[in-house]
């Protein structure tokens, strides 16, 4: 009977639980979280086939030309930094698997010999820490909370990347348009110089004024070079974000900067939205929860830090065999897990404070982004509704005055250049607005805020 | 106020008794609001003035100021005020003047008359009236602060003096003079002699002025000293300035006053004239000589007389050629001889409708403005305008026509003169290398 019980107990000790969390599930969970925030689909590429599939996709997308949404999607599939993050998540997964698995039993074996005596005494024992077993579900829960937090942070990285790709796309688009405008500006400077040359040939213009026009043209060319360099850098940055460098594909951007949306959300709505949606904040709350659960378990086990029970079988050198149960209990006489408790307590409070701090940061980020957006909006409206129409009136006036012999031909050309400069500033202002709006989207965790209805 | 010119100074006036005339003119002269309904059409009266053989002057595009007789004194009423003034269709300004016009109505009276002139100030600032060239008591000279207190806004002052000489005189403010004259405050004061010795058949009165009405603006700029935009005869520019219509053989007088900032060499085609008077009166015959151009000095008057020698349309204009143009940019780069048309299409990419001008001269300007190719800047007239029987006149500013005809039913504009066959130049070749 005793042996039967011992065997049963041994069987019990040998039984346990293995945590199961495949990479595919982690990827699915992260993807789902990111999509809820408005990001596209992700791909945690772990095989050569997956790499090749993404490359094919990139080639197709690049040959068709990219819209802002395409850039965001492409970055999620191809950006190497995100893959790095996914692999980090893999390590977190390993930690989870380790923490969430059932505590192992300990198998002991010893063989004892006596000098001058043949034979040896052999002892087998199987023990298990009952306290760890009792705490296993709690530890598993803590591990799950930490893993959830890791997934939330990974999804947050996905959202940030999608937003960065979209923002860089808009920036590059705006810069391309600025280059087009600067080309026109430079061409007008060239024409003014050529025209001045004709006046000079006719004997109607002093050399100094011709050289003045040459200088203006040179300055316009230098300005164009600067804008082209900026455009080159913008496209390079975007290519880096998309992870498409070295593919031999030319970046073709489609779409245009959208006009301002008619209305803005109120600050209260935005803060509420941010507190609900920010994944990193949710991750911080998860971490707090995990630390609190951990603290509870440490408190609970404070006076019973270790209980081990087991079975043992000993075979003496004379061939007799004895079997029985073993138990050991750590006596909390001198150490009552104060250190562990203090650490857990601090970790719990630290997590709470971090979450509080992050929540405050979130509010600050929302307010800053909203204020920047409001200023950017005012700039856009000023250029669009005041300066550009004023410049158009000036161009019209200068043309009329030219035709009425009140002004020379350079005056309407300069007025047109001023109008082009106004359009450039308007484009910059509109770009700044959408960038501020992207920061607001980042601050609120709602990617859709960075997407205008008319975005093409 | 009704049109006093038409009521008092048309042909119907001769049918009125002196008493009726005075009643009529008096009733109207005392009313205010003269800007409303004011006609700028020249009165074409042929009647004698006050029963004498002297003709009333014809103020081109203007009128004479009515008066009433009270106790043997002729009473006139000038109202200094701001109003909208049109130089020609397309350009109006907020001008200052008298009784709704600039120049103000011409004051006509006789040598020996006692005149009392009420001046009501409806301007936003004080004013006075100086009676330019008239010999009068010092206290009546109208220099604000010197001879008299300024006439404050809303006040009316009465000037009273006797006209001891005849001739062409002027009136204008002597208070904030730079501003008020730049804004158009001026008029002619004609004093007819009692004697009919020098009576003429047609007597025209013209006041020369310049205006700084910068393109796109609608208020004269008093700060300008030399670079003016518009040059006017009686506040109008060609072709809105009315012609001087006379019959062949008539004795004609043109009275010119100059309250602009420039002297003007006024040139008459088709006849010789003599300068017979200044703002100091009649010049002795021995001191007169024939000429075709007379320089009218700033702040002076000249009376020109001649016999209308031959029928035709004879220009009368300032011979400073920029004064027979409307606004143009004097800083404009000279386009003459500049071959640039091949750049037009490239520039037009950025300035739709652009094309170069002036390579061969500026006569094309009127062609384009007349055809509507060139939209005008706000409140701005083209440099040149006017059409004759044979093409564009390309004139503006101080330019009008003396229209002499053998037969006239009245002095309305008879239209253009058609030269008889054989009295015009004819084309003999279109070959630029033509040789005799």
Tab-separated table of N, CA and C in Angstrom, chain A residues 2 83 128 151 190 192 221 234 247 263 268 276 316 323 334 353 374 385 392 451:
chain	number	residue	atom	x	y	z
A	2	UNK	N	1.870	1.141	0.907
A	2	UNK	CA	2.787	2.285	0.996
A	2	UNK	C	3.477	2.531	-0.350
A	83	UNK	N	11.921	44.325	-37.316
A	83	UNK	CA	12.257	42.900	-37.188
A	83	UNK	C	13.131	42.666	-35.956
A	128	UNK	N	9.949	17.808	-4.463
A	128	UNK	CA	9.361	18.943	-5.195
A	128	UNK	C	9.059	20.054	-4.201
A	151	UNK	N	4.076	42.595	-25.649
A	151	UNK	CA	3.340	42.639	-26.926
A	151	UNK	C	2.776	44.038	-27.180
A	190	UNK	N	16.320	82.939	-64.339
A	190	UNK	CA	17.079	82.768	-65.587
A	190	UNK	C	16.510	83.669	-66.688
A	192	UNK	N	14.785	86.349	-66.347
A	192	UNK	CA	15.056	87.760	-66.032
A	192	UNK	C	16.482	88.110	-66.447
A	221	UNK	N	19.688	79.486	-58.173
A	221	UNK	CA	20.217	78.137	-58.441
A	221	UNK	C	20.717	77.485	-57.163
A	234	UNK	N	15.356	63.538	-47.756
A	234	UNK	CA	14.016	63.092	-47.335
A	234	UNK	C	13.714	61.714	-47.927
A	247	UNK	N	17.795	47.835	-53.015
A	247	UNK	CA	16.972	46.979	-53.858
A	247	UNK	C	17.010	47.418	-55.312
A	263	UNK	N	-12.366	70.591	-39.115
A	263	UNK	CA	-12.456	70.769	-37.658
A	263	UNK	C	-11.321	70.033	-36.970
A	268	UNK	N	-9.876	68.036	-24.615
A	268	UNK	CA	-10.414	67.052	-23.666
A	268	UNK	C	-10.607	65.711	-24.357
A	276	UNK	N	-6.892	56.334	-23.311
A	276	UNK	CA	-7.515	55.046	-23.633
A	276	UNK	C	-6.664	54.221	-24.584
A	316	UNK	N	20.179	-0.738	0.586
A	316	UNK	CA	21.407	-0.876	1.360
A	316	UNK	C	22.344	-1.860	0.664
A	323	UNK	N	11.930	2.546	1.780
A	323	UNK	CA	11.275	3.644	1.050
A	323	UNK	C	10.526	4.529	2.038
A	334	UNK	N	15.560	33.877	10.866
A	334	UNK	CA	16.405	35.078	10.715
A	334	UNK	C	16.026	35.908	9.491
A	353	UNK	N	4.577	54.303	-10.369
A	353	UNK	CA	5.062	55.681	-10.613
A	353	UNK	C	5.395	55.870	-12.092
A	374	UNK	N	-2.149	73.637	-33.740
A	374	UNK	CA	-2.969	74.851	-33.844
A	374	UNK	C	-2.151	75.981	-34.473
A	385	UNK	N	-4.976	81.869	-47.007
A	385	UNK	CA	-6.089	82.820	-47.108
A	385	UNK	C	-5.645	84.268	-47.213
A	392	UNK	N	-1.167	87.002	-55.347
A	392	UNK	CA	-1.850	86.897	-56.640
A	392	UNK	C	-2.323	88.274	-57.098
A	451	UNK	N	-4.355	60.860	-40.798
A	451	UNK	CA	-4.845	60.589	-42.154
A	451	UNK	C	-6.024	61.491	-42.436
